[in-house]
């Protein structure tokens, strides 16, 4: 949609379900950096890559040894690799273009989430958040895992290394209990900052720890009001805001006071300024200068728990899904804290969602494995082309002027063009967009993939067309128009809904509602068939 014909007063957030995608049972999703490709992890262990422009499948990544459900997917910075975590405790790094497995390792606990290091062009380091242990820094090439501290009492432990098979010096086994005697781990959320030099950990005590993952030292901590367990933590695309989702049913937004570049050096300077305080007060003082509470979001009426909250691509909006079973509902707030939209979908639980990096589009995953695409319901403003353009509410008969379509002789000659027609035009080189390009980009991004053709499968509406055609052949010949309509699949089965047809099929489908013409045609044809069958009996 061209910008001039869009009403600028409309909010840039989605409003309606535009379409939905189906391929097996999808569990989690992630956009690439430009939003041109969408990766989805499936329950059968495969990872399907959708071309989001054409809404077709561009690549399917499948390992014959992996049959467990995918728990998370993550793109590398330039889109060349995808990291997949699975319920069988494995982490797999894929080459997207070649469709080949680069590396695979196994950790001791099932990873709920895994994220690649954002600052590396050839990623081999990732951050994994297991189900019942502390977050890990994992080297995918050497299968060495390092445990991150998750509490201030852990400053003296958590430095040990273990290999991918879980054998080592016992660092992980010692993590079955906290230093203060707490018996068990709850899932701990963690994420890299924009440059990847720091890790922000949200623990079960309601604290945000800022950790240097190279030295495994806690550099600062920020206590959260309410002390609820932090379930999700993530940065905005520009790295200026941090989002947390706590067990107290509140989404909090913090402003990142550290510079995007050189955050580790800034922490060193802050630590030098507070050298006279004891260690805990010093870490707390540094934390107060790193993060500042900006906004809090919650539903004070229903007190709903939140699922997969995240920022919009420009950081101006915040979306959170309802964790209630049996409803597919998302809440959208602006950064000022106002609730601007509630999106309600089918009666299916929401398990994951993602906001498009550039466009006002939200993609959500339902419990049944369907991916819904929520887009804006645009109101076109065609008067932007000409001030005297008149928009009509309904069709009107146009009365032409008497001389409106008379031939008018040429009044002036066409001006000569100053363009050099002999100059060669480069149609191959793609210029980098300064808006989306980083100064540290060392290699080209992958924005699109060549689509692999898939064989056509006869669906239920096609069989319905064949049945109608055969019934017509018994009474009269079929017209060429009817044959062409049946071959193109314009006739559909109106008794079946998109959500009820062939839920177990693995081929991609994009559903369309049958037109009113098709409904009228089927009803009229059934009446004629009944009357024709009754005629011989009456005679």
PDB file of C-alpha atoms in Angstrom, residues 10 15 93 99 103 105 116 155-156 164 181 189 200 229-230 278 346 380 389 442 501 517:
ATOM      1  CA  UNK A  10      -4.814   5.906  11.695  1.00  0.00           C
ATOM      2  CA  UNK A  15      -6.888  -4.760  13.568  1.00  0.00           C
ATOM      3  CA  UNK A  93      22.180 -24.660  14.102  1.00  0.00           C
ATOM      4  CA  UNK A  99      19.355 -26.533   4.258  1.00  0.00           C
ATOM      5  CA  UNK A 103      26.157 -27.947  14.518  1.00  0.00           C
ATOM      6  CA  UNK A 105      24.605 -30.217  20.847  1.00  0.00           C
ATOM      7  CA  UNK A 116      22.053 -16.564  19.137  1.00  0.00           C
ATOM      8  CA  UNK A 155      28.651 -14.705  42.887  1.00  0.00           C
ATOM      9  CA  UNK A 156      31.095 -17.308  44.124  1.00  0.00           C
ATOM     10  CA  UNK A 164      27.450 -31.112  25.672  1.00  0.00           C
ATOM     11  CA  UNK A 181      18.868 -23.199  50.425  1.00  0.00           C
ATOM     12  CA  UNK A 189      14.357 -15.746  31.628  1.00  0.00           C
ATOM     13  CA  UNK A 200      20.070  -9.485  31.342  1.00  0.00           C
ATOM     14  CA  UNK A 229       8.899 -14.401  39.201  1.00  0.00           C
ATOM     15  CA  UNK A 230      10.072 -12.939  35.878  1.00  0.00           C
ATOM     16  CA  UNK A 278      29.616  -2.508  50.092  1.00  0.00           C
ATOM     17  CA  UNK A 346     -11.000 -17.857  17.420  1.00  0.00           C
ATOM     18  CA  UNK A 380      -7.868   4.389   1.480  1.00  0.00           C
ATOM     19  CA  UNK A 389     -11.024  14.351  -6.125  1.00  0.00           C
ATOM     20  CA  UNK A 442      30.406  -7.187   7.330  1.00  0.00           C
ATOM     21  CA  UNK A 501     -10.706 -29.294   7.112  1.00  0.00           C
ATOM     22  CA  UNK A 517     -22.233 -16.715  -6.259  1.00  0.00           C
TER      23      UNK A 517
END
